[in-house]
Coordinates of C-alpha atoms in Angstrom, one line a residue:
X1 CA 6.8 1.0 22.4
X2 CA 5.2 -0.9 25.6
X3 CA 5.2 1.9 27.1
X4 CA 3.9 3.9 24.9
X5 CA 1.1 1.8 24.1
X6 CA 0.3 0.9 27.5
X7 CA 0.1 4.8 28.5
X8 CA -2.5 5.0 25.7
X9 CA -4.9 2.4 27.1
X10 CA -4.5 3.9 30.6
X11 CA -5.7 7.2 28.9
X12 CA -8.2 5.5 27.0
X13 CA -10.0 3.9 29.9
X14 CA -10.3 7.4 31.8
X15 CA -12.4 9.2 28.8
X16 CA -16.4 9.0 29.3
X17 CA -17.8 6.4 27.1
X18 CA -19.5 9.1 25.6
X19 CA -17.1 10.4 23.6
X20 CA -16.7 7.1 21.9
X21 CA -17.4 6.5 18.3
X22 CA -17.3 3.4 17.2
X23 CA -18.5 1.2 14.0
X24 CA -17.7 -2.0 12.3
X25 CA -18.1 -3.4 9.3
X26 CA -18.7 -7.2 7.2
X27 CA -17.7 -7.3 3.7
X28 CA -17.5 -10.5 1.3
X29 CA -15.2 -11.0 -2.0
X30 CA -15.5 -14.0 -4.4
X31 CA -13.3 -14.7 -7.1
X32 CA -13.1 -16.8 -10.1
X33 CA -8.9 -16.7 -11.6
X34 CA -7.4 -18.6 -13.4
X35 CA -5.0 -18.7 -16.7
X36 CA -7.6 -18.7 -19.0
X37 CA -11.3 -18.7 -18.4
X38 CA -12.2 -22.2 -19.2
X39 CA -10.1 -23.1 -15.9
X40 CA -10.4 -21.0 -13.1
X41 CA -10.5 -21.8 -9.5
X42 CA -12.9 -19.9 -6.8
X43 CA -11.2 -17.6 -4.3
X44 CA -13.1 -16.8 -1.5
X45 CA -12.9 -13.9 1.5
X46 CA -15.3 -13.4 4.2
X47 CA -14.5 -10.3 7.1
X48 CA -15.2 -8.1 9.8
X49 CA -13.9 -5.1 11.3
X50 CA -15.2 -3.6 14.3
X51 CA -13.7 0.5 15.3
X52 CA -13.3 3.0 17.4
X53 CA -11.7 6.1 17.6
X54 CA -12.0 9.2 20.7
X55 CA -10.4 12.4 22.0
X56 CA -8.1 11.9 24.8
X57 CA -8.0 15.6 25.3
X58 CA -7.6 18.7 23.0
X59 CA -4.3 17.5 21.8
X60 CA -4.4 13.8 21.8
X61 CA -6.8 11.1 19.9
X62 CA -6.7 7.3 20.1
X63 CA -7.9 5.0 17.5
X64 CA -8.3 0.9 16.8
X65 CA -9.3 -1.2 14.5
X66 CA -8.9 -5.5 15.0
X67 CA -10.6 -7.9 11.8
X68 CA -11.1 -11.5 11.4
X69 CA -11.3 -12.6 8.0
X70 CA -11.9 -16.3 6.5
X71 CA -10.3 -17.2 2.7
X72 CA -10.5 -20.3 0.9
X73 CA -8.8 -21.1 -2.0
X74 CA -10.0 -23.6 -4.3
X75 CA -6.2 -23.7 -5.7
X76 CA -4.4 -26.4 -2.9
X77 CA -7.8 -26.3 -1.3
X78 CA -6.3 -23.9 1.5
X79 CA -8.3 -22.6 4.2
X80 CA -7.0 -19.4 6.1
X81 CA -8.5 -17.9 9.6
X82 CA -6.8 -15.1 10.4
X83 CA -7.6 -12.3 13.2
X84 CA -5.2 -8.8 12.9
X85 CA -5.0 -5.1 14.6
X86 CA -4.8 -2.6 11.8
X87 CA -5.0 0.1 14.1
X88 CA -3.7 0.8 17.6
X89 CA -2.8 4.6 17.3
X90 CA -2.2 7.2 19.7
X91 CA -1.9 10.9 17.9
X92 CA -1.1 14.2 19.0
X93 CA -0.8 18.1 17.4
X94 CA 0.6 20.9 19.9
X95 CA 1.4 24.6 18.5
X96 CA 4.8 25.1 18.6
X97 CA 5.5 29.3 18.4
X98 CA 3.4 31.4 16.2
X99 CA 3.2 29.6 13.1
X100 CA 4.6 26.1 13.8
X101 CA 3.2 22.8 14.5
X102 CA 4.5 19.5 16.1
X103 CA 2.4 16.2 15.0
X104 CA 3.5 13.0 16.6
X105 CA 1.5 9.2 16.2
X106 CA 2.2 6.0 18.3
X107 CA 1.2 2.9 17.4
X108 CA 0.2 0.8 14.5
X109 CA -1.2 2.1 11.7
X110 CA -0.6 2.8 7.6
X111 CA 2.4 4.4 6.4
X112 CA 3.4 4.7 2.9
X113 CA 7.1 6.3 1.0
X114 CA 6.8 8.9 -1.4
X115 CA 6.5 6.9 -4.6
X116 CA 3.9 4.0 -2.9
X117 CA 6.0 1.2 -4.4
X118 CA 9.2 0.9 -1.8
X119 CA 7.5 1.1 1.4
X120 CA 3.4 1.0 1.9
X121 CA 2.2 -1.1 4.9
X122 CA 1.0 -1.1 8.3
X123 CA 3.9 -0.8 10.9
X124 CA 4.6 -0.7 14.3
X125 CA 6.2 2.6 15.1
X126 CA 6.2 6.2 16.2
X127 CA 6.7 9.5 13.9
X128 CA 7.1 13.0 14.3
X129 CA 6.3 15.7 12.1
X130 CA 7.1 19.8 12.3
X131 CA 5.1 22.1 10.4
X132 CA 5.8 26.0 9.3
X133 CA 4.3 27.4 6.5
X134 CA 7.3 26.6 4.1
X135 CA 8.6 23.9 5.0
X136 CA 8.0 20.4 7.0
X137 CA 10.1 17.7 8.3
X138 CA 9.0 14.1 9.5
X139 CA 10.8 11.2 11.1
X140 CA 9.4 7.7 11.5
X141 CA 11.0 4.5 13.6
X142 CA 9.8 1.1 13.8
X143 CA 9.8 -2.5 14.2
X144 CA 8.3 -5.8 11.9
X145 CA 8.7 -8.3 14.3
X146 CA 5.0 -7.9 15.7
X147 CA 3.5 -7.9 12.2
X148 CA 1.2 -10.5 10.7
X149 CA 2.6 -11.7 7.5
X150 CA -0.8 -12.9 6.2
X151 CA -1.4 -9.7 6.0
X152 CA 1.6 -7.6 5.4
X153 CA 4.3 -9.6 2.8
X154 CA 7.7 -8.4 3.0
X155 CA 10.5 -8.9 0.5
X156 CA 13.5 -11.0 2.1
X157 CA 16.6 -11.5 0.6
X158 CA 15.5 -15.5 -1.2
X159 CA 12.1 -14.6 -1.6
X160 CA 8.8 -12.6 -1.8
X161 CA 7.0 -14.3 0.9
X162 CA 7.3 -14.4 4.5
X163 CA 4.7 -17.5 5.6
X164 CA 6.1 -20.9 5.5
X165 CA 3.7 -23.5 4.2
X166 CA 3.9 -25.4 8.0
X167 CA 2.6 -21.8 8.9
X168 CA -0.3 -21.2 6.3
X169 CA -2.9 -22.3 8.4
X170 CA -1.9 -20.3 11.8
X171 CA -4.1 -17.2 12.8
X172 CA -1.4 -15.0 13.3
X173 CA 2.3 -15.2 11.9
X174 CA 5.2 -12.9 12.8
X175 CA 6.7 -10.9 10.7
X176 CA 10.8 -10.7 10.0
X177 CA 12.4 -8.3 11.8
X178 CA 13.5 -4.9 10.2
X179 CA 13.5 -1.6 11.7
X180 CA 12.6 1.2 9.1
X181 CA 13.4 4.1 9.8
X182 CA 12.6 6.7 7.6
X183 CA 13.3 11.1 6.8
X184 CA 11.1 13.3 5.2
X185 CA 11.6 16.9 4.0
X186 CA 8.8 18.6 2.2
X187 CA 8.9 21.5 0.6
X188 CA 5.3 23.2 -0.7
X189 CA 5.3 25.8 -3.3
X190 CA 9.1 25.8 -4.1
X191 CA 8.2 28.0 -7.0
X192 CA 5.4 28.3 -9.1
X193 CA 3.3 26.3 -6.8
X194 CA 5.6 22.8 -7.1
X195 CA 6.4 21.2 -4.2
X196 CA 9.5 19.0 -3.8
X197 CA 10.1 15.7 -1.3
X198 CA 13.3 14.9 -0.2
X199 CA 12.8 11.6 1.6
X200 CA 15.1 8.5 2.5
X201 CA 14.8 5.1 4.0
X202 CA 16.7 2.8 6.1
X203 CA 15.7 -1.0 6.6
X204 CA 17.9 -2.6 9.0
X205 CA 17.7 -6.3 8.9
X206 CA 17.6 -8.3 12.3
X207 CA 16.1 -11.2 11.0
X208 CA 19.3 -13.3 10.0
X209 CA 19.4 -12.3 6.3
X210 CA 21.8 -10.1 7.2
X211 CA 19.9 -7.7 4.0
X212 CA 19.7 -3.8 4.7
X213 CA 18.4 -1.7 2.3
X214 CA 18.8 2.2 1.9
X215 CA 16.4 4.2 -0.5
X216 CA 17.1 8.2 -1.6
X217 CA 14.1 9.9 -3.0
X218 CA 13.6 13.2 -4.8
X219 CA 10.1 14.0 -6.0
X220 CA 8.8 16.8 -7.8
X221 CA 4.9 17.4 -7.5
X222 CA 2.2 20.5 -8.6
X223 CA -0.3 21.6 -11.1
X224 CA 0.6 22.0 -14.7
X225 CA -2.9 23.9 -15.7
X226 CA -5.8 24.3 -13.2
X227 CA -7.2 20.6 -14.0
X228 CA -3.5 19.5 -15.0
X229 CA -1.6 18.2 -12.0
X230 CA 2.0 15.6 -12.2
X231 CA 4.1 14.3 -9.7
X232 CA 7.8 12.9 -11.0
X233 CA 10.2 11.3 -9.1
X234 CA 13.5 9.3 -9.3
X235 CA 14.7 6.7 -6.0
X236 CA 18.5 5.3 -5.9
X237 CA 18.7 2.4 -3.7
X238 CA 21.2 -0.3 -2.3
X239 CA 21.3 -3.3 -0.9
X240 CA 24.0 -3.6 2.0
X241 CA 25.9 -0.8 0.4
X242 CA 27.3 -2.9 -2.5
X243 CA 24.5 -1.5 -5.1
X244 CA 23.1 0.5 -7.3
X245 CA 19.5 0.4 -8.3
X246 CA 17.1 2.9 -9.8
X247 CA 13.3 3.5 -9.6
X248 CA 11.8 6.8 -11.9
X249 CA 8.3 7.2 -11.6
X250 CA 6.1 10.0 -13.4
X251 CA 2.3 10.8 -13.0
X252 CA -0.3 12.9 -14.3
X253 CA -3.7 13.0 -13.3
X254 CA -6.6 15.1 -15.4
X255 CA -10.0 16.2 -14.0
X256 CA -11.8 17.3 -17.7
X257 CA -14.9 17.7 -14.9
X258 CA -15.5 17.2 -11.5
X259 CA -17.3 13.6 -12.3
X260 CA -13.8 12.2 -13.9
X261 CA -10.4 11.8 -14.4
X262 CA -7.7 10.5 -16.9
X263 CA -4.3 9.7 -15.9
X264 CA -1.0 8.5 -16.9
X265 CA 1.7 7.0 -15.2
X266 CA 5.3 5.5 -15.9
X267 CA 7.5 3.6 -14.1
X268 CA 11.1 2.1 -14.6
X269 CA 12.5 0.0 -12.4
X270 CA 16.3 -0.8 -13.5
X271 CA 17.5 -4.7 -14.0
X272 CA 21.1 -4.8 -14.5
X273 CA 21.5 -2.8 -17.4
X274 CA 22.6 1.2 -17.6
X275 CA 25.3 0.6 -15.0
X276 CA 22.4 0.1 -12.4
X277 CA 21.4 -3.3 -10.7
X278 CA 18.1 -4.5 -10.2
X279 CA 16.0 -2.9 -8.1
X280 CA 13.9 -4.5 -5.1
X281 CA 11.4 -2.5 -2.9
X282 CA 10.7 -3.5 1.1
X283 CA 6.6 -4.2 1.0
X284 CA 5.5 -6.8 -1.8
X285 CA 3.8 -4.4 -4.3
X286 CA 1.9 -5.9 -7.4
X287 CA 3.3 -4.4 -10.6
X288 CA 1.4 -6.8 -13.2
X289 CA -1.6 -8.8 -12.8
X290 CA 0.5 -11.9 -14.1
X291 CA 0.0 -15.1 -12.6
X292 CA 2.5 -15.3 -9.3
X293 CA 2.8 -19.1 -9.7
X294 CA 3.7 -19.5 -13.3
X295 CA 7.5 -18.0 -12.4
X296 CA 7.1 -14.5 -12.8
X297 CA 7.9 -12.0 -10.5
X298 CA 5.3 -9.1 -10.2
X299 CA 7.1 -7.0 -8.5
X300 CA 8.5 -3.5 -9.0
X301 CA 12.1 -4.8 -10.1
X302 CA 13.8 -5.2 -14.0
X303 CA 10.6 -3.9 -15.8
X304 CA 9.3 -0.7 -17.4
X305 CA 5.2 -0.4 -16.9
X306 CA 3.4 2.1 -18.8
X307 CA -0.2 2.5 -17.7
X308 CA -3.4 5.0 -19.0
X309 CA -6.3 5.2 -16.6
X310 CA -9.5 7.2 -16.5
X311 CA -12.3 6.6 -14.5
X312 CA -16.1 8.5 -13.9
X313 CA -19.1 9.0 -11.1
X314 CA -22.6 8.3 -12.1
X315 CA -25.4 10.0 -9.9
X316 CA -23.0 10.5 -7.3
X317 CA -23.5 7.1 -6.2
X318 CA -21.9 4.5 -9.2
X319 CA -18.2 4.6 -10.2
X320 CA -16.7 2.9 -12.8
X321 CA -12.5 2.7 -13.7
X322 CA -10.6 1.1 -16.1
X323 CA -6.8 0.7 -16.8
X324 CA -4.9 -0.4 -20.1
X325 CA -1.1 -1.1 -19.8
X326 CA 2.2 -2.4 -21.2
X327 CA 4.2 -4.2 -19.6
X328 CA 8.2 -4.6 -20.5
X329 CA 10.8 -6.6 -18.4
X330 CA 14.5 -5.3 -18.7
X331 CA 16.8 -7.8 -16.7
X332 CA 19.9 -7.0 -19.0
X333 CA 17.9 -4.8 -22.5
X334 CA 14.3 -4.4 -23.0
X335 CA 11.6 -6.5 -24.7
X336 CA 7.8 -6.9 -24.6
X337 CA 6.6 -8.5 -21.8
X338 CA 2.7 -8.5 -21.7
X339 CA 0.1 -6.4 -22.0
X340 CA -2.8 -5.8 -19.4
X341 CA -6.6 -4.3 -18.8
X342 CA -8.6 -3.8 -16.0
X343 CA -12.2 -2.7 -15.5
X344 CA -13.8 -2.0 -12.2
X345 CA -17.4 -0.5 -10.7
X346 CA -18.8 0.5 -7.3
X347 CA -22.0 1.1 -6.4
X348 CA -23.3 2.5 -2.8
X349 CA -26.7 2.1 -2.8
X350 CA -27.1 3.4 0.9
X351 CA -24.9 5.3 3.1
X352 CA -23.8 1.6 4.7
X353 CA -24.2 -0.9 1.7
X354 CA -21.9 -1.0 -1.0
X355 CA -21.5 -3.3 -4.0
X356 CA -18.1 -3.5 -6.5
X357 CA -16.8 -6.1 -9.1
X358 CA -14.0 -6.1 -11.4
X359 CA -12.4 -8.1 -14.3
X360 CA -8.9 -8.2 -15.1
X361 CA -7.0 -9.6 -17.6
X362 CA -2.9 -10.5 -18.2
X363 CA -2.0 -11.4 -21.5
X364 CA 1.8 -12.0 -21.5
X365 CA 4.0 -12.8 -24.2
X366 CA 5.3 -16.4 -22.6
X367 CA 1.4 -17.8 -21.8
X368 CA 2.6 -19.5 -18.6
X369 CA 2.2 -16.0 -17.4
X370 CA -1.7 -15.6 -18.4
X371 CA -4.4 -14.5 -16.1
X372 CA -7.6 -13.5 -15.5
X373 CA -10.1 -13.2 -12.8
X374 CA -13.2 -12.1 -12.1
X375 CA -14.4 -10.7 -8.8
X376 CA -17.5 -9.7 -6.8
X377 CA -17.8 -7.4 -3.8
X378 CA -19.9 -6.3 -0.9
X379 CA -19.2 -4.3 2.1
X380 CA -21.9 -3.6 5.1
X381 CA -21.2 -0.7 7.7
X382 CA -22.7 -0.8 11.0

């Protein structure tokens, strides 16, 4: 990887500043969460980004991005400074034959599983990807040590956090170590334009938790009508070799015109019941909007989430979303958890200013697990 990334910069350094483009960007969030509204506590996040990205060559392209962001939370009066590199990627597409294509990355930079609930993070890593018109296979390796967990939470084997209170108030905090490494096969217009993902992941721990996890994905994707599209998929996982877990997720998305959309999902993740155990993704993913300190896991594990969405554009310019969903656990059998709603607008007044806000609310069926919040956005590109 030092190498790799070390070539990069010595590549970088030779192109003509010309070729550079580059940008930044502040943006400002302030919350108000709480329970219940008559108590809520201000949550505060102040950031910049600064960006670039240029050709090496025909072939290759480099790209960066570094942040600092400030957060204050009113809750145990914690103040966070914390500086990151979201980007440090080198990239690269050759021809291969007549109708082939090799892609390869370097770097850090976003990656994401099928389903978006196992695995969907920045990483440290390279992937490689081959192309022909019916079919594509991808490979990714990598490494967590380098990562900082302020930003990027991974699931150990005791708990769903990976920064020590002595640590909170540190810049910068290692991740675990894990390698992922992942396999992709995709398959594009199987039959009748549907497109199937065969796709598995390996997390080998190095940290000491001695906790490796394996995931097996099949996904099914593709229009139903010309404005009717789904995507369905089913995940077996283990932990160590010694389980058995399940994950079924099922999508469909609706454009009734080009301004909006209405969609549907579903998603099981098994507790110990059906001869499966209880299922536990890699990256921290928020399945409810319950409050995390009230004893409640929100992650993807022993619950059954059903969720309706639709959202719409106004002038081209205003968007506005909102979500309604149930919310079941399923440890051992199933019973009513909560039930949650979610409403949520952006405006871009100019090309570089944008405004958003959103209000959310958990209403669960043990109150310990209430919350709502109330947020307020605004991002400036430069």
């Amino acid at each position: 990887m030092k190498k790799i990334l070390c070539a990069a910069f010595a590549a970088f350094i030779l192109v003509p500043l010309s070729a550079l483009d580059w940008g930044g960007k502040f943006n400002t969030t302030t919350k108000y969460q709480g329970k219940k509204a008559g108590s809520l506590f201000w949550n505060e996040s102040l950031g910049a980004h600064a960006w670039l990205t240029t050709p090496i060559n025909e072939q290759l392209r480099f790209g960066a991005d570094a942040s600092y962001e400030f957060r204050y939370d009113q809750d145990g009066d914690v103040v966070k400074n914390i500086i990151d590199i979201n980007l440090l990627k080198l990239t690269g597409t050759f021809h291969a034959g007549k109708t082939g294509m090799f892609e390869f990355g370097a770097g850090r930079f976003s990656l994401s599983d099928a389903t978006g609930i196992i695995f969907s993070q920045m990483n440290d890593g390279v992937y490689a990807k081959y192309s022909i018109p019916r079919v594509s296979a991808s490979t990714y390796l990598g490494i967590t040590r380098l990562l900082n967990s302020h930003d990027v939470v991974i699931l150990r084997h005791f708990s769903d956090t990976t920064v020590k209170t002595e640590d909170a108030s540190a810049a910068y905090v290692l991740g675990p170590s894990y390698i992922p490494l992942g396999f992709s096969v995709n398959i594009p217009s199987l039959f009748l334009n549907q497109d199937m993902t065969i796709e598995e992941w390996n997390f080998i721990d190095f940290s000491g938790d001695d906790y490796h996890r394996l995931y097996g994905t099949l996904m099914f994707s593709g229009p139903i009508l010309s404005n009717l599209f789904y995507s369905a998929s089913t995940t077996l996982g283990t932990e160590n070799m010694s389980t058995i877990s399940n994950l079924i997720k099922l999508s469909l998305s609706f454009y009734p015109v080009k301004e909006a959309s209405v969609g549907f999902s579903g998603v099981y993740a098994s507790g110990n019941n059906g001869g499966f155990d209880a299922f536990r993704g890699f990256s921290s993913q928020t399945a409810v909007l319950a409050s995390e300190t009230a004893g409640f896991t929100t992650e993807y594990g022993s619950k059954i989430k059903a969720m309706l969405s639709g959202s719409y554009t106004f002038l081209s310019n205003i968007y506005v979303a909102s979500s309604l969903a149930l919310v079941f656990a399923c440890p051992e059998s199933v019973s009513y958890n909560g039930f949650q709603w979610r409403i949520d607008g952006m405006w871009n007044i100019f090309h570089d200013l944008q405004l958003s806000s959103s209000i959310y609310q958990y209403i669960g069926k043990d109150k310990e697990n209430d919350k709502i919040c109330f947020s307020l956005g605004g991002t400036f590109v430069f």
